[in-house]
Coordinates of C-alpha atoms in Angstrom, one line a residue:
M54 CA -88.6 28.5 103.2
N55 CA -87.5 26.0 100.6
A56 CA -87.1 27.0 97.0
H57 CA -88.6 25.4 93.9
V58 CA -88.5 21.6 93.7
I59 CA -87.1 20.4 90.4
L60 CA -88.1 16.8 89.7
Q61 CA -86.1 14.4 87.6
P62 CA -87.3 13.6 84.1
T63 CA -89.5 11.0 85.6
V64 CA -92.0 11.6 88.4
T65 CA -92.0 8.9 90.9
H66 CA -95.2 7.5 92.5
L67 CA -95.1 4.9 95.3
D68 CA -97.9 2.4 95.8
L69 CA -97.4 0.7 99.1
G70 CA -93.7 0.8 98.7
K71 CA -93.7 -0.2 95.0
Q72 CA -92.1 2.3 92.6
V73 CA -93.9 3.3 89.4
S74 CA -92.5 5.9 87.0
T75 CA -94.2 8.0 84.4
D76 CA -92.5 10.2 81.9
C77 CA -92.6 13.9 82.4
C78 CA -92.1 16.2 79.4
A79 CA -90.2 18.8 81.4
A80 CA -89.0 19.5 84.8
M81 CA -91.5 21.4 86.9
A82 CA -91.6 22.8 90.4
L83 CA -93.9 21.7 93.2
V84 CA -95.7 24.9 94.1
L85 CA -97.8 25.2 97.2
H86 CA -100.6 27.8 97.2
S87 CA -101.2 28.9 100.8
T88 CA -100.2 31.4 103.4
N89 CA -97.1 30.6 105.4
N90 CA -99.0 30.2 108.7
N91 CA -101.5 27.5 107.6
K92 CA -101.1 24.4 109.6
N93 CA -102.5 22.3 106.8
A94 CA -99.9 23.6 104.4
S95 CA -97.3 22.9 107.1
K96 CA -98.0 19.1 106.7
A97 CA -96.5 19.1 103.2
L98 CA -93.7 21.5 104.1
I99 CA -92.5 19.3 107.0
A100 CA -92.8 16.2 104.9
A101 CA -90.6 17.9 102.4
E102 CA -88.0 18.6 105.1
Y103 CA -87.9 14.9 105.9
T104 CA -87.7 13.6 102.3
G105 CA -85.5 16.3 100.8
V106 CA -88.2 17.2 98.2
K107 CA -88.3 20.9 97.7
V108 CA -91.5 22.8 97.6
Q109 CA -92.0 26.5 96.8
L110 CA -94.6 28.4 98.7
V111 CA -96.2 31.0 96.4
K112 CA -95.4 34.6 97.3
D113 CA -97.9 37.2 98.6
F114 CA -100.7 34.7 98.9
Q115 CA -103.8 36.4 100.3
M116 CA -106.7 34.4 101.7
G117 CA -110.0 35.6 100.3
V118 CA -108.2 37.1 97.3
S119 CA -105.7 34.7 95.8
N120 CA -108.0 31.7 96.3
K121 CA -110.9 33.4 94.5
T122 CA -109.2 33.9 91.2
P123 CA -110.3 31.9 88.1
E124 CA -106.8 30.2 88.0
F125 CA -107.2 29.0 91.6
I126 CA -110.8 27.9 91.2
K127 CA -109.7 25.8 88.2
M128 CA -107.3 23.9 90.5
N129 CA -109.8 23.6 93.4
P130 CA -113.5 24.3 92.5
I131 CA -114.5 25.2 96.0
G132 CA -111.5 27.5 96.6
K133 CA -110.1 25.9 99.7
V134 CA -106.5 26.1 100.7
P135 CA -103.9 24.6 100.3
V136 CA -103.5 23.4 96.7
L137 CA -100.3 21.9 95.3
E138 CA -99.3 22.3 91.7
T139 CA -97.5 19.2 90.4
P140 CA -96.1 18.1 86.9
D141 CA -99.2 15.9 86.5
G142 CA -101.8 18.4 87.7
P143 CA -103.1 20.0 90.9
V144 CA -103.8 18.2 94.2
F145 CA -106.0 19.6 97.0
E146 CA -106.8 18.4 100.5
S147 CA -103.9 18.8 102.9
N148 CA -103.4 15.1 103.8
A149 CA -103.4 14.1 100.1
I150 CA -100.8 16.9 99.4
A151 CA -98.6 15.6 102.3
R152 CA -98.8 12.1 100.9
Y153 CA -97.8 13.2 97.4
V154 CA -94.8 15.1 98.8
A155 CA -93.8 12.2 101.0
K156 CA -94.1 9.7 98.2
S157 CA -92.2 11.9 95.7
K158 CA -89.0 10.3 97.1
P159 CA -88.3 6.6 96.5
D160 CA -88.2 4.5 99.7
S161 CA -89.7 7.4 101.7
P162 CA -89.1 6.8 105.4
L163 CA -92.4 8.4 106.2
F164 CA -94.5 5.4 105.3
G165 CA -93.0 2.8 107.5
S166 CA -91.2 -0.4 106.5
S167 CA -94.0 -2.8 105.9
L168 CA -97.6 -3.0 104.7
I169 CA -99.0 -3.1 108.2
E170 CA -97.0 0.0 109.2
Y171 CA -98.3 1.7 106.1
A172 CA -101.9 0.8 107.1
Q173 CA -101.4 1.9 110.7
I174 CA -100.0 5.3 109.5
E175 CA -103.1 5.8 107.3
Q176 CA -105.2 4.7 110.2
W177 CA -103.8 7.5 112.5
N178 CA -104.1 10.0 109.6
D179 CA -107.8 9.3 109.4
F180 CA -108.2 9.4 113.2
S181 CA -106.3 12.7 113.3
A182 CA -108.6 14.2 110.8
T183 CA -112.0 13.0 112.0
E184 CA -111.5 12.8 115.8
I185 CA -108.8 15.4 116.6
D186 CA -108.8 18.1 114.0
A187 CA -112.6 18.2 113.4
N188 CA -113.4 18.5 117.1
I189 CA -110.7 21.1 117.8
A190 CA -112.2 23.2 115.0
R191 CA -115.8 22.8 116.2
W192 CA -114.7 24.0 119.6
L193 CA -112.4 26.8 118.6
Y194 CA -114.1 28.5 115.6
P195 CA -117.3 29.5 117.3
R196 CA -115.3 31.0 120.1
L197 CA -113.3 33.0 117.6
G198 CA -116.6 34.3 116.1
Y199 CA -116.6 32.1 113.0
G200 CA -119.9 30.6 113.9
I201 CA -122.6 30.8 116.6
H202 CA -121.4 29.7 120.0
I203 CA -124.0 27.2 121.4
P204 CA -123.0 25.9 124.9
P205 CA -124.8 22.5 124.7
A206 CA -123.1 21.9 121.3
E207 CA -119.8 22.9 122.7
E208 CA -120.2 20.6 125.6
A209 CA -120.7 17.7 123.2
V210 CA -117.7 18.6 121.1
V211 CA -115.4 18.9 124.2
A212 CA -116.6 15.5 125.4
A213 CA -115.8 14.0 121.9
L214 CA -112.4 15.6 121.9
K215 CA -111.6 14.3 125.4
R216 CA -112.6 10.8 124.2
A217 CA -110.3 11.0 121.2
L218 CA -107.4 12.4 123.3
G219 CA -108.0 9.7 125.9
A220 CA -107.6 7.0 123.2
L221 CA -104.5 8.7 121.9
N222 CA -103.1 9.0 125.4
T223 CA -103.6 5.3 126.0
H224 CA -101.8 4.4 122.8
L225 CA -98.9 6.8 123.6
A226 CA -98.5 5.4 127.1
S227 CA -96.3 2.7 125.6
N228 CA -95.3 4.3 122.2
T229 CA -93.0 7.2 121.6
Y230 CA -94.4 7.8 118.1
L231 CA -97.7 6.8 116.5
V232 CA -96.2 4.0 114.4
G233 CA -92.8 2.4 114.8
H234 CA -89.8 4.0 116.4
S235 CA -89.3 7.2 114.3
I236 CA -91.2 10.0 112.8
T237 CA -93.7 9.1 110.1
L238 CA -96.3 11.0 108.1
A239 CA -98.8 10.1 110.9
D240 CA -96.8 12.1 113.4
I241 CA -96.5 15.0 110.9
I242 CA -100.2 15.2 110.3
M243 CA -101.1 14.6 114.0
G244 CA -98.5 17.2 115.2
C245 CA -99.8 19.9 112.8
N246 CA -103.5 19.2 113.7
L247 CA -102.7 19.4 117.4
S248 CA -100.6 22.5 117.0
I249 CA -103.5 24.8 116.3
G250 CA -105.3 23.4 119.4
F251 CA -102.2 23.8 121.7
R252 CA -101.7 27.4 120.4
M253 CA -105.3 28.6 120.5
I254 CA -107.5 26.6 123.0
L255 CA -105.9 23.5 124.6
T256 CA -104.7 25.1 127.9
K257 CA -102.4 23.3 130.3
S258 CA -105.3 22.8 132.7
F259 CA -107.1 20.9 129.8
T260 CA -104.1 18.9 128.5
K261 CA -102.8 17.8 131.9
E262 CA -105.4 15.1 131.8
F263 CA -103.5 13.5 128.9
P264 CA -99.8 13.5 130.0
H265 CA -98.7 11.1 127.2
V266 CA -100.3 13.3 124.6
E267 CA -98.5 16.3 126.1
R268 CA -95.1 14.5 126.1
Y269 CA -95.7 13.3 122.5
F270 CA -96.7 16.7 121.2
W271 CA -93.7 18.6 122.6
T272 CA -91.4 15.8 121.5
V273 CA -92.7 16.1 117.9
V274 CA -92.9 19.9 117.5
N275 CA -89.4 20.3 118.9
Q276 CA -87.9 18.1 116.2
P277 CA -85.6 20.3 114.0
N278 CA -87.7 19.7 110.8
F279 CA -90.9 20.7 112.6
C280 CA -89.2 23.8 114.1
K281 CA -88.2 25.0 110.7
I282 CA -91.8 25.2 109.6
L283 CA -93.9 25.7 112.7
G284 CA -91.4 27.9 114.6
E285 CA -91.8 28.1 118.4
V286 CA -95.1 26.7 119.6
K287 CA -96.4 28.3 122.8
Q288 CA -99.4 26.8 124.6
A289 CA -102.6 28.8 125.0
E290 CA -102.9 30.4 128.4
S291 CA -106.7 30.8 128.2
I292 CA -109.7 29.7 126.2
P293 CA -111.0 32.4 123.8
D294 CA -114.1 34.2 125.2
P295 CA -117.0 34.0 122.7
Q296 CA -118.5 37.1 124.2
S297 CA -115.7 39.2 122.8
K298 CA -116.3 37.8 119.3
K299 CA -119.9 38.9 118.7
P300 CA -121.4 37.9 115.3
M301 CA -122.2 40.8 113.0
E302 CA -125.7 42.2 113.5
P303 CA -127.8 42.9 110.4
A304 CA -127.7 46.6 109.3
K305 CA -130.7 48.6 110.6
P306 CA -132.8 50.3 108.0
K307 CA -132.6 54.1 107.9
A308 CA -135.5 55.7 109.7
E309 CA -137.7 57.8 107.5
P310 CA -138.1 61.5 108.5
K311 CA -141.2 61.9 110.7
K312 CA -143.5 64.8 111.2
E313 CA -143.4 66.4 114.6
V314 CA -145.8 64.7 116.9
K315 CA -146.7 64.9 120.5
K316 CA -144.2 63.2 122.7
E317 CA -145.4 59.9 124.0
E318 CA -144.5 58.3 127.3
P319 CA -141.5 56.1 126.8
K320 CA -142.4 52.5 126.6
P321 CA -140.6 50.2 129.0
Q322 CA -138.0 48.2 127.4
E323 CA -138.9 44.6 126.7
E324 CA -137.1 42.2 129.0
E325 CA -134.5 40.1 127.4
A326 CA -135.5 36.6 127.0
A327 CA -134.1 34.5 129.8
P328 CA -131.5 32.0 128.6
K329 CA -132.9 28.5 128.1
P330 CA -132.1 26.3 131.1
K331 CA -129.5 23.6 130.4
P332 CA -131.2 20.2 129.8
K333 CA -131.1 18.2 133.0
N334 CA -129.4 14.9 133.2
P335 CA -132.0 12.2 133.4
L336 CA -130.4 11.0 136.6
D337 CA -131.3 14.3 138.2
L338 CA -134.9 13.6 137.5
L339 CA -135.0 10.4 139.5
P340 CA -136.9 10.3 142.8
P341 CA -134.8 11.5 145.7
S342 CA -132.7 8.9 147.4
P343 CA -131.9 8.7 151.1
M344 CA -128.3 7.8 150.1
I345 CA -126.3 11.0 149.6
L346 CA -123.3 10.0 147.4
D347 CA -121.1 12.9 148.7
D348 CA -121.7 11.7 152.2
W349 CA -120.4 8.2 151.3
K350 CA -117.4 9.6 149.5
R351 CA -116.6 11.8 152.5
L352 CA -116.8 8.8 154.8
Y353 CA -114.6 6.7 152.6
S354 CA -112.0 9.4 152.4
N355 CA -111.9 10.3 156.1
T356 CA -111.8 6.8 157.5
K357 CA -108.2 6.0 158.4
T358 CA -108.6 3.2 161.0
N359 CA -111.1 0.4 161.6
F360 CA -112.1 0.7 157.9
R361 CA -114.3 -2.5 157.9
E362 CA -116.2 -1.4 161.1
V363 CA -116.6 2.2 160.1
A364 CA -116.5 2.7 156.3
I365 CA -117.8 -0.6 155.1
K366 CA -120.6 -0.8 157.7
G367 CA -121.4 2.8 156.9
F368 CA -121.7 2.0 153.2
W369 CA -124.2 -0.8 153.7
D370 CA -126.2 1.4 156.2
M371 CA -126.4 4.1 153.5
Y372 CA -126.9 1.9 150.4
D373 CA -130.2 2.5 148.7
P374 CA -131.0 -0.3 146.2
E375 CA -134.0 1.7 144.8
G376 CA -131.9 4.7 144.0
Y377 CA -128.5 3.1 143.2
S378 CA -127.1 0.0 141.6
L379 CA -123.8 -1.9 142.1
W380 CA -121.8 -3.5 139.2
F381 CA -118.8 -5.7 138.9
C382 CA -116.6 -5.3 135.8
D383 CA -113.9 -7.6 134.5
Y384 CA -111.5 -6.6 131.7
K385 CA -112.0 -8.8 128.7
Y386 CA -108.4 -8.9 127.5
N387 CA -106.3 -9.5 130.6
D388 CA -103.9 -11.7 128.6
E389 CA -102.7 -8.4 127.0
N390 CA -101.7 -6.9 130.4
T391 CA -98.1 -8.0 130.2
V392 CA -96.5 -4.7 131.2
S393 CA -97.3 -3.3 134.7
F394 CA -97.0 0.5 133.9
V395 CA -99.0 0.1 130.7
T396 CA -101.8 -1.7 132.6
L397 CA -101.8 1.0 135.2
N398 CA -102.0 3.7 132.6
K399 CA -104.8 1.9 130.9
V400 CA -106.8 1.9 134.1
G401 CA -105.9 5.5 134.8
G402 CA -107.1 6.6 131.3
F403 CA -110.4 4.8 131.9
L404 CA -110.9 6.7 135.2
Q405 CA -110.1 10.0 133.4
R406 CA -112.7 9.3 130.8
M407 CA -115.3 8.5 133.6
D408 CA -115.0 12.0 134.9
L409 CA -118.3 13.0 133.2
A410 CA -120.0 10.6 135.7
R411 CA -118.3 11.9 138.8
K412 CA -121.5 13.4 140.2
Y413 CA -123.3 10.1 139.8
A414 CA -120.8 7.4 140.5
F415 CA -118.2 5.8 142.8
G416 CA -115.7 3.2 141.7
K417 CA -112.8 0.9 142.7
M418 CA -110.5 -0.6 140.2
L419 CA -108.1 -3.4 141.3
I420 CA -105.0 -4.4 139.3
I421 CA -104.4 -7.9 140.5
G422 CA -101.3 -10.1 140.4
S423 CA -97.6 -10.2 141.4
E424 CA -96.5 -11.0 137.8
A425 CA -97.9 -10.7 134.3
P426 CA -100.4 -11.0 132.9
F427 CA -102.2 -8.8 135.3
K428 CA -106.0 -8.9 135.9
V429 CA -108.1 -5.8 136.0
K430 CA -111.4 -6.0 138.0
G431 CA -113.7 -3.2 139.2
L432 CA -116.7 -2.3 141.3
W433 CA -118.9 0.6 140.4
L434 CA -121.8 2.3 142.2
F435 CA -124.1 4.2 139.8
R436 CA -127.1 6.4 140.4
G437 CA -130.2 4.6 139.1
K438 CA -130.9 1.0 138.5
E439 CA -129.0 0.7 135.3
I440 CA -125.5 1.8 134.1
P441 CA -126.2 5.4 132.9
K442 CA -126.8 5.6 129.1
F443 CA -124.6 8.6 128.7
V444 CA -121.7 6.7 130.3
M445 CA -122.1 3.8 127.9
E446 CA -122.3 6.1 124.9
E447 CA -119.4 8.5 125.8
V448 CA -116.8 6.3 127.6
Y449 CA -115.5 3.8 124.9
D450 CA -113.7 1.8 127.6
M451 CA -117.0 0.4 128.9
E452 CA -117.2 -2.1 126.1
L453 CA -113.8 -3.4 127.0
Y454 CA -115.2 -4.9 130.2
E455 CA -117.8 -7.5 131.1
W456 CA -120.4 -6.0 133.3
K457 CA -122.5 -7.9 135.9
Q458 CA -125.0 -6.3 138.3
V459 CA -124.4 -7.2 142.0
D460 CA -127.0 -9.3 143.7
I461 CA -126.9 -7.8 147.3
N462 CA -129.1 -10.7 148.5
D463 CA -126.2 -13.0 147.7
E464 CA -123.9 -12.9 150.7
A465 CA -120.8 -14.0 148.7
Q466 CA -121.3 -11.1 146.2
K467 CA -121.9 -8.7 149.1
E468 CA -118.7 -9.7 150.7
R469 CA -116.8 -9.3 147.4
V470 CA -118.1 -5.7 147.3
S471 CA -116.8 -5.1 150.8
Q472 CA -113.4 -6.5 150.0
M473 CA -113.1 -4.4 146.8
I474 CA -114.0 -1.2 148.6
E475 CA -111.4 -1.8 151.3
D476 CA -108.6 -3.1 149.0
Y477 CA -108.6 -6.4 150.8
E478 CA -105.5 -8.4 150.1
P479 CA -104.9 -11.1 149.0
F480 CA -108.0 -10.5 146.8
E481 CA -109.4 -13.8 145.6
G482 CA -106.1 -15.4 146.5
E483 CA -103.8 -13.0 144.7
A484 CA -101.7 -9.9 145.6
L485 CA -102.8 -6.5 144.5
L486 CA -100.4 -4.6 142.2
D487 CA -102.5 -1.4 142.8
A488 CA -106.0 -0.2 143.6
K489 CA -107.4 3.0 142.2
C490 CA -110.5 4.9 143.5
F491 CA -112.9 7.0 141.5
K492 CA -114.7 9.4 143.9

């Protein structure tokens, strides 16, 4: 680990790339109060490796002891770790500490080369804290016994984390790093926040849904400056079992000595309260429909020839307008679809995030055009007469599309539905780049 940092007679502060100096009476070390395995402390230590600023980690720091002393509480009144001692006073909150260390060197490469890059770095730092780190913690800590494990709450947290990782995955589909073409403070903070997740709870079966996040994470944590601080990172093989981390039970009062009495018949033990049933999805409470979605998906998958005569005819024979609804969607920003693989990844990410609706939906997404800009159009079958509320709330991509309900009494719209299901080409006069199915 690095030794004391000895600053020059002036302490440098950078404000959006502008250097401001203040006199310092005497040289002083930057001292970081934390254990050596704290991922929040690692942010500052990795930043120090990139900038050449030296930071000393205090020796023999003990959580629950060192951070309870009057000296520590004076630096951070709520006793949280880490805290950085500087020539001008203490700094707490890990992202603020990392910023201080990064800005302690003039022209720090960790804040980009322009005002917009600086803003984007801070944007990803906020995203990393609120969307990635917070949701990993809310999922992980109850499973480690640092809180009550409540399955419905966990389900909501995992959905929020998947949404965040999906957004990150989409960005990284066309970017090696979060901002620009080299490591910035955004990558340091994101890498450290992801590291505890990958080590403790984000198994391969979970992260494989986000291949660009996987590629990015392993690229970042295997950089030499990261390796010096984080060491070797191994991905979790299983999710911690909350049953093995039972919360402490209140101590039972000591029984008072009793006089000898006649033995009574043992009372039958009270039955344990049955677990509360998981709240049903509102779509499960709809009146039964003669259309069985799995039957349609099976017909679609198994029809290899005469698709129009077998599958399309079968779909319209099955379709129940009282129990289901059909929707066209058109991407609002097709002029941005200038790179084919980025457009395909964008659609792929959307379908991943729609996984929460798999039981209630079928979809076709067409990527149209032989050259850029490519058009993205879709057809969706949903249980119920409206787009499910939980889909609109949880899948952020929904707002990126214009949605229009299909009028099946309009023969032109009905034919358009049939063409989209069968990947008809040319579709509306244009070639298909690709067609993706959600089933």
